[in-house]
Amino acid sequence: MEFIEREKLYGLGCGLVGMSLLASTLITSGAQLWTLDKRLADMAERSGAAYQVPVH
């Protein structure tokens, strides 16, 4: 709950599971979050934890 309040993530349409995935990604060194969930992907990108697809 502290994470959600500190990062102002409430009301963005993401549930508890998504928030847990984002928090886990942020506390794991070198981890990136890949998801098809648009709202979760937006939050991960905003947090700097989104997986970036390599361009060839």
mmCIF file of N, CA, C and O in Angstrom:
data_model
loop_
_atom_site.group_PDB
_atom_site.id
_atom_site.type_symbol
_atom_site.label_atom_id
_atom_site.label_comp_id
_atom_site.label_asym_id
_atom_site.label_seq_id
_atom_site.Cartn_x
_atom_site.Cartn_y
_atom_site.Cartn_z
ATOM 1 N N MET A 1 0.823 -1.182 0.000
ATOM 2 C CA MET A 1 0.000 0.000 0.000
ATOM 3 C C MET A 1 0.876 1.257 0.000
ATOM 4 O O MET A 1 0.536 2.233 -0.646
ATOM 5 N N GLU A 2 1.984 1.204 0.729
ATOM 6 C CA GLU A 2 2.880 2.358 0.767
ATOM 7 C C GLU A 2 3.413 2.668 -0.629
ATOM 8 O O GLU A 2 3.489 3.830 -1.031
ATOM 9 N N PHE A 3 3.783 1.624 -1.372
ATOM 10 C CA PHE A 3 4.286 1.783 -2.735
ATOM 11 C C PHE A 3 3.232 2.457 -3.613
ATOM 12 O O PHE A 3 3.535 3.390 -4.346
ATOM 13 N N ILE A 4 2.002 1.996 -3.535
ATOM 14 C CA ILE A 4 0.910 2.535 -4.352
ATOM 15 C C ILE A 4 0.675 4.005 -4.019
ATOM 16 O O ILE A 4 0.523 4.838 -4.914
ATOM 17 N N GLU A 5 0.657 4.329 -2.745
ATOM 18 C CA GLU A 5 0.435 5.714 -2.339
ATOM 19 C C GLU A 5 1.624 6.607 -2.687
ATOM 20 O O GLU A 5 1.440 7.721 -3.178
ATOM 21 N N ARG A 6 2.840 6.134 -2.444
ATOM 22 C CA ARG A 6 4.038 6.935 -2.711
ATOM 23 C C ARG A 6 4.177 7.258 -4.191
ATOM 24 O O ARG A 6 4.508 8.374 -4.569
ATOM 25 N N GLU A 7 3.889 6.279 -5.046
ATOM 26 C CA GLU A 7 4.018 6.461 -6.491
ATOM 27 C C GLU A 7 2.742 6.999 -7.143
ATOM 28 O O GLU A 7 2.701 7.167 -8.358
ATOM 29 N N LYS A 8 1.705 7.230 -6.335
ATOM 30 C CA LYS A 8 0.408 7.737 -6.813
ATOM 31 C C LYS A 8 -0.161 6.864 -7.935
ATOM 32 O O LYS A 8 -0.522 7.348 -9.005
ATOM 33 N N LEU A 9 -0.222 5.554 -7.678
ATOM 34 C CA LEU A 9 -0.683 4.588 -8.665
ATOM 35 C C LEU A 9 -2.163 4.238 -8.524
ATOM 36 O O LEU A 9 -2.694 3.475 -9.319
ATOM 37 N N TYR A 10 -2.812 4.787 -7.518
ATOM 38 C CA TYR A 10 -4.220 4.481 -7.298
ATOM 39 C C TYR A 10 -5.081 5.143 -8.375
ATOM 40 O O TYR A 10 -4.754 6.204 -8.903
ATOM 41 N N GLY A 11 -6.155 4.465 -8.740
ATOM 42 C CA GLY A 11 -7.092 5.008 -9.716
ATOM 43 C C GLY A 11 -6.631 4.931 -11.157
ATOM 44 O O GLY A 11 -7.230 5.556 -12.025
ATOM 45 N N LEU A 12 -5.591 4.169 -11.446
ATOM 46 C CA LEU A 12 -5.087 4.069 -12.811
ATOM 47 C C LEU A 12 -5.591 2.821 -13.535
ATOM 48 O O LEU A 12 -5.199 2.567 -14.664
ATOM 49 N N GLY A 13 -6.446 2.053 -12.875
ATOM 50 C CA GLY A 13 -7.059 0.904 -13.529
ATOM 51 C C GLY A 13 -6.254 -0.377 -13.475
ATOM 52 O O GLY A 13 -6.508 -1.303 -14.237
ATOM 53 N N CYS A 14 -5.285 -0.450 -12.611
ATOM 54 C CA CYS A 14 -4.470 -1.650 -12.482
ATOM 55 C C CYS A 14 -4.792 -2.316 -11.144
ATOM 56 O O CYS A 14 -4.905 -1.626 -10.128
ATOM 57 N N GLY A 15 -4.921 -3.623 -11.151
ATOM 58 C CA GLY A 15 -5.294 -4.352 -9.947
ATOM 59 C C GLY A 15 -4.123 -4.728 -9.068
ATOM 60 O O GLY A 15 -2.968 -4.379 -9.326
ATOM 61 N N LEU A 16 -4.429 -5.459 -8.038
ATOM 62 C CA LEU A 16 -3.423 -5.859 -7.048
ATOM 63 C C LEU A 16 -2.326 -6.727 -7.660
ATOM 64 O O LEU A 16 -1.148 -6.554 -7.352
ATOM 65 N N VAL A 17 -2.694 -7.631 -8.550
ATOM 66 C CA VAL A 17 -1.695 -8.503 -9.175
ATOM 67 C C VAL A 17 -0.728 -7.678 -10.031
ATOM 68 O O VAL A 17 0.487 -7.843 -9.953
ATOM 69 N N GLY A 18 -1.268 -6.762 -10.810
ATOM 70 C CA GLY A 18 -0.420 -5.900 -11.634
ATOM 71 C C GLY A 18 0.508 -5.043 -10.792
ATOM 72 O O GLY A 18 1.690 -4.884 -11.115
ATOM 73 N N MET A 19 -0.032 -4.486 -9.711
ATOM 74 C CA MET A 19 0.785 -3.666 -8.812
ATOM 75 C C MET A 19 1.895 -4.503 -8.182
ATOM 76 O O MET A 19 3.027 -4.035 -8.032
ATOM 77 N N SER A 20 1.579 -5.735 -7.824
ATOM 78 C CA SER A 20 2.580 -6.632 -7.237
ATOM 79 C C SER A 20 3.677 -6.956 -8.244
ATOM 80 O O SER A 20 4.862 -6.989 -7.891
ATOM 81 N N LEU A 21 3.293 -7.191 -9.487
ATOM 82 C CA LEU A 21 4.283 -7.456 -10.529
ATOM 83 C C LEU A 21 5.198 -6.254 -10.742
ATOM 84 O O LEU A 21 6.421 -6.394 -10.859
ATOM 85 N N LEU A 22 4.616 -5.067 -10.780
ATOM 86 C CA LEU A 22 5.408 -3.856 -10.969
ATOM 87 C C LEU A 22 6.354 -3.632 -9.795
ATOM 88 O O LEU A 22 7.542 -3.357 -9.994
ATOM 89 N N ALA A 23 5.850 -3.785 -8.582
ATOM 90 C CA ALA A 23 6.689 -3.603 -7.394
ATOM 91 C C ALA A 23 7.830 -4.619 -7.376
ATOM 92 O O ALA A 23 8.979 -4.274 -7.092
ATOM 93 N N SER A 24 7.529 -5.862 -7.705
ATOM 94 C CA SER A 24 8.559 -6.905 -7.728
ATOM 95 C C SER A 24 9.625 -6.604 -8.776
ATOM 96 O O SER A 24 10.815 -6.827 -8.545
ATOM 97 N N THR A 25 9.196 -6.094 -9.920
ATOM 98 C CA THR A 25 10.137 -5.744 -10.983
ATOM 99 C C THR A 25 11.050 -4.614 -10.532
ATOM 100 O O THR A 25 12.260 -4.641 -10.784
ATOM 101 N N LEU A 26 10.485 -3.637 -9.855
ATOM 102 C CA LEU A 26 11.264 -2.478 -9.432
ATOM 103 C C LEU A 26 12.290 -2.815 -8.354
ATOM 104 O O LEU A 26 13.350 -2.191 -8.299
ATOM 105 N N ILE A 27 12.004 -3.802 -7.509
ATOM 106 C CA ILE A 27 12.945 -4.134 -6.443
ATOM 107 C C ILE A 27 13.949 -5.208 -6.854
ATOM 108 O O ILE A 27 14.857 -5.517 -6.095
ATOM 109 N N THR A 28 13.795 -5.761 -8.060
ATOM 110 C CA THR A 28 14.713 -6.779 -8.562
ATOM 111 C C THR A 28 15.688 -6.130 -9.537
ATOM 112 O O THR A 28 15.288 -5.641 -10.596
ATOM 113 N N SER A 29 16.939 -6.134 -9.175
ATOM 114 C CA SER A 29 17.968 -5.491 -9.985
ATOM 115 C C SER A 29 18.013 -6.068 -11.400
ATOM 116 O O SER A 29 18.091 -7.278 -11.585
ATOM 117 N N GLY A 30 17.955 -5.201 -12.388
ATOM 118 C CA GLY A 30 18.063 -5.611 -13.784
ATOM 119 C C GLY A 30 16.801 -6.182 -14.396
ATOM 120 O O GLY A 30 16.797 -6.522 -15.573
ATOM 121 N N ALA A 31 15.732 -6.287 -13.622
ATOM 122 C CA ALA A 31 14.493 -6.870 -14.138
ATOM 123 C C ALA A 31 13.725 -5.849 -14.969
ATOM 124 O O ALA A 31 13.758 -4.649 -14.704
ATOM 125 N N GLN A 32 13.042 -6.346 -15.998
ATOM 126 C CA GLN A 32 12.169 -5.525 -16.832
ATOM 127 C C GLN A 32 10.831 -6.221 -16.935
ATOM 128 O O GLN A 32 10.762 -7.452 -16.933
ATOM 129 N N LEU A 33 9.780 -5.440 -17.057
ATOM 130 C CA LEU A 33 8.428 -5.992 -17.104
ATOM 131 C C LEU A 33 7.904 -5.984 -18.530
ATOM 132 O O LEU A 33 7.836 -4.936 -19.169
ATOM 133 N N TRP A 34 7.551 -7.154 -19.030
ATOM 134 C CA TRP A 34 6.927 -7.298 -20.343
ATOM 135 C C TRP A 34 5.500 -7.728 -20.114
ATOM 136 O O TRP A 34 5.244 -8.721 -19.417
ATOM 137 N N THR A 35 4.551 -6.991 -20.674
ATOM 138 C CA THR A 35 3.148 -7.307 -20.487
ATOM 139 C C THR A 35 2.333 -6.852 -21.686
ATOM 140 O O THR A 35 2.723 -5.908 -22.386
ATOM 141 N N LEU A 36 1.220 -7.514 -21.914
ATOM 142 C CA LEU A 36 0.273 -7.090 -22.943
ATOM 143 C C LEU A 36 -0.814 -6.185 -22.354
ATOM 144 O O LEU A 36 -1.615 -5.632 -23.091
ATOM 145 N N ASP A 37 -0.824 -6.046 -21.037
ATOM 146 C CA ASP A 37 -1.792 -5.187 -20.354
ATOM 147 C C ASP A 37 -1.383 -3.732 -20.557
ATOM 148 O O ASP A 37 -0.340 -3.298 -20.078
ATOM 149 N N LYS A 38 -2.189 -2.970 -21.291
ATOM 150 C CA LYS A 38 -1.855 -1.592 -21.652
ATOM 151 C C LYS A 38 -1.617 -0.707 -20.437
ATOM 152 O O LYS A 38 -0.659 0.053 -20.384
ATOM 153 N N ARG A 39 -2.480 -0.801 -19.449
ATOM 154 C CA ARG A 39 -2.351 0.047 -18.263
ATOM 155 C C ARG A 39 -1.095 -0.299 -17.463
ATOM 156 O O ARG A 39 -0.376 0.589 -17.008
ATOM 157 N N LEU A 40 -0.836 -1.584 -17.304
ATOM 158 C CA LEU A 40 0.366 -2.012 -16.590
ATOM 159 C C LEU A 40 1.621 -1.621 -17.362
ATOM 160 O O LEU A 40 2.602 -1.173 -16.780
ATOM 161 N N ALA A 41 1.583 -1.756 -18.682
ATOM 162 C CA ALA A 41 2.723 -1.360 -19.515
ATOM 163 C C ALA A 41 2.996 0.136 -19.380
ATOM 164 O O ALA A 41 4.158 0.558 -19.304
ATOM 165 N N ASP A 42 1.953 0.945 -19.348
ATOM 166 C CA ASP A 42 2.118 2.393 -19.179
ATOM 167 C C ASP A 42 2.753 2.717 -17.832
ATOM 168 O O ASP A 42 3.640 3.571 -17.744
ATOM 169 N N MET A 43 2.316 2.037 -16.786
ATOM 170 C CA MET A 43 2.875 2.276 -15.459
ATOM 171 C C MET A 43 4.332 1.819 -15.395
ATOM 172 O O MET A 43 5.162 2.486 -14.780
ATOM 173 N N ALA A 44 4.642 0.702 -16.027
ATOM 174 C CA ALA A 44 6.026 0.206 -16.044
ATOM 175 C C ALA A 44 6.926 1.172 -16.808
ATOM 176 O O ALA A 44 8.048 1.448 -16.390
ATOM 177 N N GLU A 45 6.430 1.700 -17.905
ATOM 178 C CA GLU A 45 7.212 2.662 -18.684
ATOM 179 C C GLU A 45 7.441 3.937 -17.872
ATOM 180 O O GLU A 45 8.545 4.479 -17.854
ATOM 181 N N ARG A 46 6.417 4.389 -17.199
ATOM 182 C CA ARG A 46 6.529 5.588 -16.365
ATOM 183 C C ARG A 46 7.547 5.393 -15.240
ATOM 184 O O ARG A 46 8.247 6.326 -14.860
ATOM 185 N N SER A 47 7.643 4.155 -14.758
ATOM 186 C CA SER A 47 8.575 3.832 -13.666
ATOM 187 C C SER A 47 9.969 3.469 -14.169
ATOM 188 O O SER A 47 10.873 3.258 -13.372
ATOM 189 N N GLY A 48 10.131 3.345 -15.476
ATOM 190 C CA GLY A 48 11.430 2.976 -16.036
ATOM 191 C C GLY A 48 11.715 1.492 -15.964
ATOM 192 O O GLY A 48 12.861 1.076 -16.045
ATOM 193 N N ALA A 49 10.672 0.668 -15.804
ATOM 194 C CA ALA A 49 10.858 -0.768 -15.655
ATOM 195 C C ALA A 49 10.302 -1.557 -16.843
ATOM 196 O O ALA A 49 10.266 -2.777 -16.801
ATOM 197 N N ALA A 50 9.884 -0.869 -17.890
ATOM 198 C CA ALA A 50 9.267 -1.551 -19.033
ATOM 199 C C ALA A 50 10.321 -2.218 -19.908
ATOM 200 O O ALA A 50 11.413 -1.674 -20.105
ATOM 201 N N TYR A 51 10.003 -3.383 -20.409
ATOM 202 C CA TYR A 51 10.866 -4.088 -21.349
ATOM 203 C C TYR A 51 10.875 -3.331 -22.669
ATOM 204 O O TYR A 51 9.824 -2.964 -23.200
ATOM 205 N N GLN A 52 12.044 -3.079 -23.193
ATOM 206 C CA GLN A 52 12.184 -2.404 -24.484
ATOM 207 C C GLN A 52 12.538 -3.433 -25.550
ATOM 208 O O GLN A 52 13.540 -4.126 -25.427
ATOM 209 N N VAL A 53 11.724 -3.506 -26.578
ATOM 210 C CA VAL A 53 11.953 -4.452 -27.670
ATOM 211 C C VAL A 53 13.179 -3.995 -28.465
ATOM 212 O O VAL A 53 13.239 -2.848 -28.907
ATOM 213 N N PRO A 54 14.180 -4.881 -28.598
ATOM 214 C CA PRO A 54 15.377 -4.489 -29.357
ATOM 215 C C PRO A 54 15.058 -4.278 -30.834
ATOM 216 O O PRO A 54 14.298 -5.051 -31.426
ATOM 217 N N VAL A 55 15.610 -3.220 -31.400
ATOM 218 C CA VAL A 55 15.410 -2.917 -32.819
ATOM 219 C C VAL A 55 16.642 -3.385 -33.567
ATOM 220 O O VAL A 55 17.762 -3.097 -33.191
ATOM 221 N N HIS A 56 16.411 -4.120 -34.646
ATOM 222 C CA HIS A 56 17.528 -4.688 -35.413
ATOM 223 C C HIS A 56 18.036 -3.687 -36.413
ATOM 224 O O HIS A 56 17.418 -2.982 -37.055
#
